[in-house]
mmCIF file of C-alpha atoms and ligand atoms in Angstrom:
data_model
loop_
_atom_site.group_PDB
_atom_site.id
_atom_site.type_symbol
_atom_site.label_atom_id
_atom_site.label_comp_id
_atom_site.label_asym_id
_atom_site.label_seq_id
_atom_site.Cartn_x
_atom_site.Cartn_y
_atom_site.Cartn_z
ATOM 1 C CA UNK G 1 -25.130 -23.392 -68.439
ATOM 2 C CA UNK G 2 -24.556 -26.074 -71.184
ATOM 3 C CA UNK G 3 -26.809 -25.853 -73.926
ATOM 4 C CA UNK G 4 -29.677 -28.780 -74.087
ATOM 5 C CA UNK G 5 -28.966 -28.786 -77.931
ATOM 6 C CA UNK G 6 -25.066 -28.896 -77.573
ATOM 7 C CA UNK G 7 -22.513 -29.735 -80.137
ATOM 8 C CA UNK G 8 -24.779 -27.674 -82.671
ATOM 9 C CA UNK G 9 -23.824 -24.356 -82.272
ATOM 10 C CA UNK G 10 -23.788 -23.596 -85.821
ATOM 11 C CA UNK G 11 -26.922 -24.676 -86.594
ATOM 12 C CA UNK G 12 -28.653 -22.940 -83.659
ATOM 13 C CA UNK G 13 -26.608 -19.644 -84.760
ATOM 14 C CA UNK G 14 -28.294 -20.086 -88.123
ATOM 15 C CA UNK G 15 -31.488 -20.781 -86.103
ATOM 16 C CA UNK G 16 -31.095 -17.732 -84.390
ATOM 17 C CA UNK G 17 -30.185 -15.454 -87.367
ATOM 18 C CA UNK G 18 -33.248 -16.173 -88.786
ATOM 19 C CA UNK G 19 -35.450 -15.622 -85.628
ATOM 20 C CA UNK G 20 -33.572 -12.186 -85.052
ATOM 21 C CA UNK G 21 -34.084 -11.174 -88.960
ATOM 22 C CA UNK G 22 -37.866 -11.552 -88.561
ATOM 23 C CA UNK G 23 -37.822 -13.162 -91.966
ATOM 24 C CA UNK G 24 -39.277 -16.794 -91.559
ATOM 25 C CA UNK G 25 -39.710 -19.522 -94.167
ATOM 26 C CA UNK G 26 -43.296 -21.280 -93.593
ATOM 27 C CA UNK G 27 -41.002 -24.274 -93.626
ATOM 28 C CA UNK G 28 -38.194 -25.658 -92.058
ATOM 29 C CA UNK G 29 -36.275 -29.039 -92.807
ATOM 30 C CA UNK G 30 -33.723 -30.259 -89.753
ATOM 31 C CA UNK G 31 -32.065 -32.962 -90.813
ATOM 32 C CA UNK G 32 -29.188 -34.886 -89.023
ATOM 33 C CA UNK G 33 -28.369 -38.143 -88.012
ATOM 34 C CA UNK G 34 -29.934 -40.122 -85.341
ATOM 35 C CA UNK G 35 -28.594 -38.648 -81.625
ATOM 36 C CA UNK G 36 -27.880 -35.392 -83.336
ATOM 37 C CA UNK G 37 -30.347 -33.410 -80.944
ATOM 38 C CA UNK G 38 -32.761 -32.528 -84.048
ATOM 39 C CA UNK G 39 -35.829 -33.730 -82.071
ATOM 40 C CA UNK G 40 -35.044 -30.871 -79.438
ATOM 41 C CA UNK G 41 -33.885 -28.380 -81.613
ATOM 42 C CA UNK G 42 -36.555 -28.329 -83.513
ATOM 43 C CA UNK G 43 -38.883 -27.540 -80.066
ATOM 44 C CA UNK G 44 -36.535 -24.847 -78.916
ATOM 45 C CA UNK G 45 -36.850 -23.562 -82.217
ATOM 46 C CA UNK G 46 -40.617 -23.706 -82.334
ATOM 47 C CA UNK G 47 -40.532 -22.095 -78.557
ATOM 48 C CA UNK G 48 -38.491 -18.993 -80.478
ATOM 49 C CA UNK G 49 -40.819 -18.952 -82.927
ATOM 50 C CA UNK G 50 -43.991 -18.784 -80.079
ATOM 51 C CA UNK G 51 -42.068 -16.430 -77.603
ATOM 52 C CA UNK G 52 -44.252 -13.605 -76.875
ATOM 53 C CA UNK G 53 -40.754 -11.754 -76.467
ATOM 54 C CA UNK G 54 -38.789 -11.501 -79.679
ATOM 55 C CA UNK G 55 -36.089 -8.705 -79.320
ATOM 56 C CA UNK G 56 -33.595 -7.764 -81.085
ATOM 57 C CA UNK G 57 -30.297 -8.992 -80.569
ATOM 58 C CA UNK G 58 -29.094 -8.716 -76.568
ATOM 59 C CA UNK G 59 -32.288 -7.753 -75.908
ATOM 60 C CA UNK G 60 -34.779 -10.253 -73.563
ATOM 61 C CA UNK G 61 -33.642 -13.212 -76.115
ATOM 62 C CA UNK G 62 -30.122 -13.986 -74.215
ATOM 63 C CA UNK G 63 -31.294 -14.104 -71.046
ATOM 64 C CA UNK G 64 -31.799 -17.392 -69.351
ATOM 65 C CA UNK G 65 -32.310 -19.281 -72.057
ATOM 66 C CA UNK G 66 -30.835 -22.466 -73.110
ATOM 67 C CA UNK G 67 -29.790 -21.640 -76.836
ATOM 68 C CA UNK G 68 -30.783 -18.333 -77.073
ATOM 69 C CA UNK G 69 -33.213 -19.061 -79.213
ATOM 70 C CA UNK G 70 -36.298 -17.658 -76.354
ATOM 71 C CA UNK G 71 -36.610 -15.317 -73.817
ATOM 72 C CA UNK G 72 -37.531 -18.647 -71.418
ATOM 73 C CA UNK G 73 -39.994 -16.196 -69.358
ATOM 74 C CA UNK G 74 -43.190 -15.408 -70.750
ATOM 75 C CA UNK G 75 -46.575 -17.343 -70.775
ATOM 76 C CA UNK G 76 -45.708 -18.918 -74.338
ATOM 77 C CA UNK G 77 -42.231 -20.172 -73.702
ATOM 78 C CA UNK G 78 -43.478 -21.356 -70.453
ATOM 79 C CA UNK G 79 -46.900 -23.414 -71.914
ATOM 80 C CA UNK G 80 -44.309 -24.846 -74.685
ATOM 81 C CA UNK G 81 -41.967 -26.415 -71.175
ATOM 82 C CA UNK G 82 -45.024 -27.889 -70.145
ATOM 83 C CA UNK G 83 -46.397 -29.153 -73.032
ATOM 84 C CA UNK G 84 -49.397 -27.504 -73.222
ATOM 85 C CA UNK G 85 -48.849 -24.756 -75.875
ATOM 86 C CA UNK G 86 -52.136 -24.175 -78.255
ATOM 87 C CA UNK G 87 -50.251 -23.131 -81.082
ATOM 88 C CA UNK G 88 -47.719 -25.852 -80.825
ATOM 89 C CA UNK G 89 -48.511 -28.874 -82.420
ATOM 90 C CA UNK G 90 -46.766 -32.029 -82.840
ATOM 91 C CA UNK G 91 -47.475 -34.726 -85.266
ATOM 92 C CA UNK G 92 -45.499 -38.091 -84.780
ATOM 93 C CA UNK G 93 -45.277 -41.142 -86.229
ATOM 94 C CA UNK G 94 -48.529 -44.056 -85.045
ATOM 95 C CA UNK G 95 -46.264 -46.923 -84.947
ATOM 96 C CA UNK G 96 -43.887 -47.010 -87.869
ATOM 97 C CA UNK G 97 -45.491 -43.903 -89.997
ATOM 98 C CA UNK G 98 -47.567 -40.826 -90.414
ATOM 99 C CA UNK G 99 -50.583 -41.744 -91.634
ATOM 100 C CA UNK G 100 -53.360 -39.457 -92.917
ATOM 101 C CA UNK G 101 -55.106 -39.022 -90.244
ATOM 102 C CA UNK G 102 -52.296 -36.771 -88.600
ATOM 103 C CA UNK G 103 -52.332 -34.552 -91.625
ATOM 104 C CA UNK G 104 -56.551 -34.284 -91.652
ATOM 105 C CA UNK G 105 -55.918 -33.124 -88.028
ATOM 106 C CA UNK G 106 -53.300 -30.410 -89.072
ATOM 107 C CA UNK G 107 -55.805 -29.590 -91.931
ATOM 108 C CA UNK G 108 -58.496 -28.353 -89.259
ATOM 109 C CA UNK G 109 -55.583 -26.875 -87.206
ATOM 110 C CA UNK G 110 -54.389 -24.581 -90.066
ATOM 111 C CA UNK G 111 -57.276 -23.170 -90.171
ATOM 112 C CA UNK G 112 -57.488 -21.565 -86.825
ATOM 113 C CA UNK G 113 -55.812 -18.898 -85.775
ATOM 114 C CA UNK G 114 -53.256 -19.054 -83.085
ATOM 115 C CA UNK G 115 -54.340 -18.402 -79.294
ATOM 116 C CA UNK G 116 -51.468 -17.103 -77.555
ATOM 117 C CA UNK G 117 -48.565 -16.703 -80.205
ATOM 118 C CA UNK G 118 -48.915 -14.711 -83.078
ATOM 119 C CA UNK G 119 -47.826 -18.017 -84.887
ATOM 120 C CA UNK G 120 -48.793 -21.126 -85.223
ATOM 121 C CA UNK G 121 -46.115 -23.951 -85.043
ATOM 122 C CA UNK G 122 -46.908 -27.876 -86.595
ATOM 123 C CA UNK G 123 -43.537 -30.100 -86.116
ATOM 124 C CA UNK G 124 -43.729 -33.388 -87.790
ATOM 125 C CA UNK G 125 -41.076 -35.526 -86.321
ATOM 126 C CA UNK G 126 -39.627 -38.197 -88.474
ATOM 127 C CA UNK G 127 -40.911 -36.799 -91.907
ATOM 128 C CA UNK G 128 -39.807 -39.713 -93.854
ATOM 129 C CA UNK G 129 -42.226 -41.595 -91.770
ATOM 130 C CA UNK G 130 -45.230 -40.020 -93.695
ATOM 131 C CA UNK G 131 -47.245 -42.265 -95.816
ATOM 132 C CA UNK G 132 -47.257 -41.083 -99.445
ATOM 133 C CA UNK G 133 -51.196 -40.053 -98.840
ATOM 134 C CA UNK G 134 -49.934 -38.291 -95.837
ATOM 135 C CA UNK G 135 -47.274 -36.558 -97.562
ATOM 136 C CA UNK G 136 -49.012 -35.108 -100.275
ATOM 137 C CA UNK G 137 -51.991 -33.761 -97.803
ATOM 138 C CA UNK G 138 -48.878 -32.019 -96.443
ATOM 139 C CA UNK G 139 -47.718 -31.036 -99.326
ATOM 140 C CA UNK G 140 -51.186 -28.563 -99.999
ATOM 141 C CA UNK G 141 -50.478 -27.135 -96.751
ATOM 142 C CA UNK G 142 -46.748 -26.146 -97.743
ATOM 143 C CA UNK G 143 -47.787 -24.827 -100.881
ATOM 144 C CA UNK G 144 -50.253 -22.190 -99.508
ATOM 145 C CA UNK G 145 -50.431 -21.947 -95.735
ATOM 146 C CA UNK G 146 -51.939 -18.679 -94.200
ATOM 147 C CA UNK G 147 -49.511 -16.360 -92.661
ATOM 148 C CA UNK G 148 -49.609 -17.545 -89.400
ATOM 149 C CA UNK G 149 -48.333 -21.113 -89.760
ATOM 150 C CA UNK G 150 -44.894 -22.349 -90.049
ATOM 151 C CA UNK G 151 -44.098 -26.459 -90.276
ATOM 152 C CA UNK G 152 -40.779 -27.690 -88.986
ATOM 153 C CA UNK G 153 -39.887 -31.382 -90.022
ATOM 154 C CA UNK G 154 -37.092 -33.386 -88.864
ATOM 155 C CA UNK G 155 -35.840 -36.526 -91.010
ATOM 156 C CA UNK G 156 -32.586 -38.749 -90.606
ATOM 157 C CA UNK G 157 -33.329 -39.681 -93.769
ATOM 158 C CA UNK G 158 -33.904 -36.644 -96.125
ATOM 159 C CA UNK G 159 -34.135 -39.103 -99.440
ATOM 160 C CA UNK G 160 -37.011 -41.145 -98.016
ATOM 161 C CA UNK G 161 -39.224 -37.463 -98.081
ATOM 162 C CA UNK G 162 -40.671 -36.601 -101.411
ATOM 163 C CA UNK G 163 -38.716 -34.318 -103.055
ATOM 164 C CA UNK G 164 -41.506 -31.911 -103.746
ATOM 165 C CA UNK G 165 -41.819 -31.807 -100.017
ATOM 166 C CA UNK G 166 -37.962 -31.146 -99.502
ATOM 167 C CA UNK G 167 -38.317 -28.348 -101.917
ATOM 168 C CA UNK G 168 -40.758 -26.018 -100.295
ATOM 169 C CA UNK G 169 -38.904 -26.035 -96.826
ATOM 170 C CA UNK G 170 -35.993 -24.597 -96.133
ATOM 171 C CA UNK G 171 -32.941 -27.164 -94.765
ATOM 172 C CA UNK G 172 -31.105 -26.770 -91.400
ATOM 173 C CA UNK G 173 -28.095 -29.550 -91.800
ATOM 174 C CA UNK G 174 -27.324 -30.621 -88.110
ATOM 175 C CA UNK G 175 -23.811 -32.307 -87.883
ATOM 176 C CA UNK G 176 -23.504 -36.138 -86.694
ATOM 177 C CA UNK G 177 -22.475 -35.534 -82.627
ATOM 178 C CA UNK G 178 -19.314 -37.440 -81.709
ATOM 179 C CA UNK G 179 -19.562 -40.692 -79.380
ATOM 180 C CA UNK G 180 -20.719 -39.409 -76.086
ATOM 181 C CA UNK G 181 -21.402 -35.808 -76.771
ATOM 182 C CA UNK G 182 -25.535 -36.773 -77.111
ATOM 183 C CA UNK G 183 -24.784 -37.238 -73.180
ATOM 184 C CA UNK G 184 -23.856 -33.574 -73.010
ATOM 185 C CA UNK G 185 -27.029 -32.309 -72.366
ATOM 186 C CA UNK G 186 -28.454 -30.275 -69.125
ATOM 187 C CA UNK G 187 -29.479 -33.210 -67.073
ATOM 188 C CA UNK G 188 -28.185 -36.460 -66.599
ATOM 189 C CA UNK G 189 -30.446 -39.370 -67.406
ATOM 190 C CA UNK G 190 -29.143 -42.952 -66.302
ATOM 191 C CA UNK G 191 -31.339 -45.309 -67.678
ATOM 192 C CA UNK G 192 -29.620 -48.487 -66.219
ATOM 193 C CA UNK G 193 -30.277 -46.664 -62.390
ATOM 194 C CA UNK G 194 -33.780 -45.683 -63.424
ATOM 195 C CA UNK G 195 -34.605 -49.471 -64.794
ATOM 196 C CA UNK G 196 -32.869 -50.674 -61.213
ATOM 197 C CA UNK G 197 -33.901 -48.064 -58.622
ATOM 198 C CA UNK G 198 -36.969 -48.504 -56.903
ATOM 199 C CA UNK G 199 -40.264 -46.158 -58.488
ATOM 200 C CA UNK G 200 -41.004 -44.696 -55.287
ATOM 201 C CA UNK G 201 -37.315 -43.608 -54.417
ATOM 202 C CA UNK G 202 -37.378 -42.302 -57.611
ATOM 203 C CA UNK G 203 -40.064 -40.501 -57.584
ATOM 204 C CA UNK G 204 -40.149 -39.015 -54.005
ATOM 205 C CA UNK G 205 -36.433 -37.911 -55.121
ATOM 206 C CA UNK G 206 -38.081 -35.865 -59.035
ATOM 207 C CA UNK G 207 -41.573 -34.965 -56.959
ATOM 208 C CA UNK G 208 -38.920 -32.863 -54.608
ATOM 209 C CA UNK G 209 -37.565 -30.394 -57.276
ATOM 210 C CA UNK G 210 -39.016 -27.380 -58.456
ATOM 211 C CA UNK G 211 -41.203 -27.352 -61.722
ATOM 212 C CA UNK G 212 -39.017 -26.269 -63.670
ATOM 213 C CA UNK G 213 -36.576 -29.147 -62.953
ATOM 214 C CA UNK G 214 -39.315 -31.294 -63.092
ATOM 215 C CA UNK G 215 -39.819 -30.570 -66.929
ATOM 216 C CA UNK G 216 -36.198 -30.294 -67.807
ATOM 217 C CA UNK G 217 -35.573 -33.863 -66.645
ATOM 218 C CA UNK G 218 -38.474 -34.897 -68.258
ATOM 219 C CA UNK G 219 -37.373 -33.200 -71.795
ATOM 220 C CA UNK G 220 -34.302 -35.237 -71.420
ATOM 221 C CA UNK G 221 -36.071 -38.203 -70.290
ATOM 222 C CA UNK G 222 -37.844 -37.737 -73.771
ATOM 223 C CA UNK G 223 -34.570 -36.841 -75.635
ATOM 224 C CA UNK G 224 -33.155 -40.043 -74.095
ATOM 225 C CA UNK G 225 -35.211 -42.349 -74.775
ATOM 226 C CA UNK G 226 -35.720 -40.642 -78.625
ATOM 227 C CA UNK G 227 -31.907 -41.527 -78.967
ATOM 228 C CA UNK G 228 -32.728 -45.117 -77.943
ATOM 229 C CA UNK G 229 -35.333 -45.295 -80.163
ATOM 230 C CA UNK G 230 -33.797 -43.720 -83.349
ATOM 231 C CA UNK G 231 -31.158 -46.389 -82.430
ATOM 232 C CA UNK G 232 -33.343 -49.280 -82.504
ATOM 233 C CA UNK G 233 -34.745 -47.947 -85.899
ATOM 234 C CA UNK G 234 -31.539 -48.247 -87.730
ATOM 235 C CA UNK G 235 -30.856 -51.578 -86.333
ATOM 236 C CA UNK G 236 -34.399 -52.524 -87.786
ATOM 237 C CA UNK G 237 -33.645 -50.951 -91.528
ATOM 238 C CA UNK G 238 -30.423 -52.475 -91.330
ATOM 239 C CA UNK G 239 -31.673 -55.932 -90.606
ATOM 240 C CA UNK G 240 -34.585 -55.875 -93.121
ATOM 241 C CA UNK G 241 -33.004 -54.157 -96.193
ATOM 242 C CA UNK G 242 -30.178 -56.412 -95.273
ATOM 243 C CA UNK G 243 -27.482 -53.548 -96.322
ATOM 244 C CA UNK G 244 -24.725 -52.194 -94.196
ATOM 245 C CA UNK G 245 -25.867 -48.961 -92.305
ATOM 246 C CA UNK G 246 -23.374 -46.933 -90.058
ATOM 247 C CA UNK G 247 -24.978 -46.640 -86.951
ATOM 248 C CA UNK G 248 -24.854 -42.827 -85.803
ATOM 249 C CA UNK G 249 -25.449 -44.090 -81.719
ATOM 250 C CA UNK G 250 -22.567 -45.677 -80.272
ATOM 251 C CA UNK G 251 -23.155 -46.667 -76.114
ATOM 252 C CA UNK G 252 -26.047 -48.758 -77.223
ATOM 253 C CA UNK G 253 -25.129 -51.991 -77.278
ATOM 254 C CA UNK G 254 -27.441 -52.809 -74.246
ATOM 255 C CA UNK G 255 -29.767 -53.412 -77.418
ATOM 256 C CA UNK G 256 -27.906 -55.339 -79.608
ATOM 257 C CA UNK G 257 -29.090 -58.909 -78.324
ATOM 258 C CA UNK G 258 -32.670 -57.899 -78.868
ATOM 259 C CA UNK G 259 -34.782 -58.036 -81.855
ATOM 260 C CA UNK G 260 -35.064 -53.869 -83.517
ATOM 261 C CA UNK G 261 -38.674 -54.221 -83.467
ATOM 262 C CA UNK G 262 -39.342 -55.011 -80.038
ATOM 263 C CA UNK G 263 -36.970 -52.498 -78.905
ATOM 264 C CA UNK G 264 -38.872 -50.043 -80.996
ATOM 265 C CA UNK G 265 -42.061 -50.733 -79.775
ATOM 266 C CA UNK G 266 -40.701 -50.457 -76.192
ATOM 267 C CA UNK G 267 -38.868 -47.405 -76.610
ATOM 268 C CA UNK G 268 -41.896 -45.864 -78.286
ATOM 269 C CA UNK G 269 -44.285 -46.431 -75.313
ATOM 270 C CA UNK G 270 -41.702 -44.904 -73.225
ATOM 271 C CA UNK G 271 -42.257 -42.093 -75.330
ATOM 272 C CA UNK G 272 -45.900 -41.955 -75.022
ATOM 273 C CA UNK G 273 -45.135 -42.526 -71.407
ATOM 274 C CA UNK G 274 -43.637 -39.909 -70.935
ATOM 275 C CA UNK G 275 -45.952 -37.292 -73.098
ATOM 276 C CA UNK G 276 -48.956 -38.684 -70.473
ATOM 277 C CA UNK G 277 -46.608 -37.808 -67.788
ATOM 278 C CA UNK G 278 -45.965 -34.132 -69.082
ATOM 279 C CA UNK G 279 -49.949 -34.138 -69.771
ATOM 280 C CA UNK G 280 -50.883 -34.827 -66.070
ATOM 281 C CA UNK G 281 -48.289 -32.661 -64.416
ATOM 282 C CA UNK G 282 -49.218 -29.424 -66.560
ATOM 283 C CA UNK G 283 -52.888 -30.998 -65.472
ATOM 284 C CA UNK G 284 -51.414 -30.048 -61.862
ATOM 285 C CA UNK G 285 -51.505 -33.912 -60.604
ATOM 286 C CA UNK G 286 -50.171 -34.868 -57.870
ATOM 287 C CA UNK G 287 -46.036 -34.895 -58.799
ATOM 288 C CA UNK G 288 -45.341 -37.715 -56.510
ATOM 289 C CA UNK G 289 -48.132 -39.821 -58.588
ATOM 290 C CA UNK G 290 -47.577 -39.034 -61.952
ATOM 291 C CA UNK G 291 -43.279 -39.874 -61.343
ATOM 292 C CA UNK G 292 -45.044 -43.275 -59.610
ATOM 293 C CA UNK G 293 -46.479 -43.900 -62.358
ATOM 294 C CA UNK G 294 -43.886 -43.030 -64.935
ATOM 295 C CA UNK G 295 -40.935 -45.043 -63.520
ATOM 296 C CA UNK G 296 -43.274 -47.925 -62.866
ATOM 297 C CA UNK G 297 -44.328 -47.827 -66.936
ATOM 298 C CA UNK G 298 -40.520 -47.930 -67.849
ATOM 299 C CA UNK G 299 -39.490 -50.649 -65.605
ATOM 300 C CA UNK G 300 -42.615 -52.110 -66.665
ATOM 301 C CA UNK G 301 -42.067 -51.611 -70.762
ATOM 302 C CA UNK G 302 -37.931 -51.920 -70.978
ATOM 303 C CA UNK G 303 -37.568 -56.019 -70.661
ATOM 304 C CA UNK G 304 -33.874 -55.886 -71.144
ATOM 305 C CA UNK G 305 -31.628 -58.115 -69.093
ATOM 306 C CA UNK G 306 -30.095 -55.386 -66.193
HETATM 307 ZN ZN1 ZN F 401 -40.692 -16.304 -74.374
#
């Protein structure tokens, strides 16, 4: 079985080494370019840190799982597939940032203890998208959190994170992916078919498979349509600070005729699309429905010429 985070091997080793140890930083840093698979790392990372299963090395952690990183099996590893883990918590950028808000909410989250896991895991996505207010509410949390809690940020952009931040987690350095490899994951995800086909083929064919399939297609649904997005969002830098920014995604060129910020808007609300979809199947809604639905909202939000 390929690994969902592949091309990274040496950072999921590292990943690994640290989960085996038992010695874990409250704070974790995994940066890497856009299309580098730090977005899913960082959840298979949080699902090792959940698993209700940690052995040592060749024991229950091998089996099964996609990097090794959980055992895959138990209650935790299987809420964090469905999104619907307590002690998981994501915090994403509204828009273009990370505004206060999402750090009041982690405030009153810290300060319960975890449910299921004898951790609780908070992964911002897109750290350098935290407003400075943001950032420095997050910054009280890093300095003192209770035992229980570990943070794992992502960032393309490490430099655009306040340094004091930066300093108080520990950095994973995932490697740019060569042209094509971000393709390499478990399932295949044609957008062009999915934008063409018709929603209710579509979804009579994803309502058909097993849960399991259901949530790995939807993970690289998500992991898809991240790429597309981080894409867009280097386009849109690129065209406002008017400098010359190598663009890590290669294969998207379906977006070059359209302005970045309508792109990211769209690609976000797939996003959001799909997290509603995730929400109603672990809600045990009818499959059929919520795939409907889904594939209607992409064909309905992605305007490009097909
Ligand atoms: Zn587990």
């Amino acid at each position: 079985m390929k690994h969902i985070v592949s091309g990274q091997e040496v950072a999921v080793k590292i990943l690994k080494a640290i989960l085996k140890s038992g010695r874990v930083a409250h704070a974790y840093l995994l940066k890497g370019p856009a299309g580098s698979g730090k977005t899913a790392l960082a959840r298979q990372f949080a699902k090792g840190l959940l698993c209700l299963n940690p052995g040592p090395a060749g024991s229950g952690l091998e089996a099964g799982a996609d990097t090794g990183l959980s055992c895959n099996m138990c209650e935790s590893c299987s809420r964090v597939d469905k999104g619907s883990h307590p002690d998981l918590l994501i915090i994403e950028k509204e828009g273009t940032s990370i505004r206060i808000s999402a750090s009041h909410g982690m405030i009153m989250e810290v300060l319960t203890r975890p449910l299921i896991s004898k951790r609780k895991v908070f992964i911002v996505d897109d750290a350098e998208a935290l407003t400075a207010e943001a950032a420095n509410a997050l910054l009280k949390l890093l300095e003192e959190p209770p035992a229980y809690v570990n943070f794992i940020l992502t960032t393309s952009n490490e430099t655009a994170i306040p340094a004091t931040v930066v300093s108080r987690c520990q950095v994973i350095p995932l490697r740019a992916l060569p042209t094509g490899a971000k393709d390499d994951v478990d399932v295949e995800v044609p957008v062009d078919a999915i934008l063409r086909a018709s929603p209710v083929d579509l979804a009579l064919e994803h309502s058909k498979a097993d849960s399991q399939d259901r949530h790995r297609f939807l993970a690289a649904l998500e992991l898809r349509f991240a790429q597309r997005l981080f894409s867009a969002a280097m386009g849109y830098n690129r065209d406002e600070s008017g400098e010359h920014m190598e663009c890590e995604l290669h294969g998207e060129h379906e977006m070059s005729g359209k302005g970045g910020d309508i792109a990211l808007m769209e690609n976000f609300r797939v996003l959001r699309a799909i997290t509603r979809a995730r929400r109603r199947l672990a809600a045990n809604t009818n499959p059929f429905l919520v795939f409907c639905t889904l594939f209607m909202d992409i064909q309905k939000l992605i305007t490009e010429e097909i």
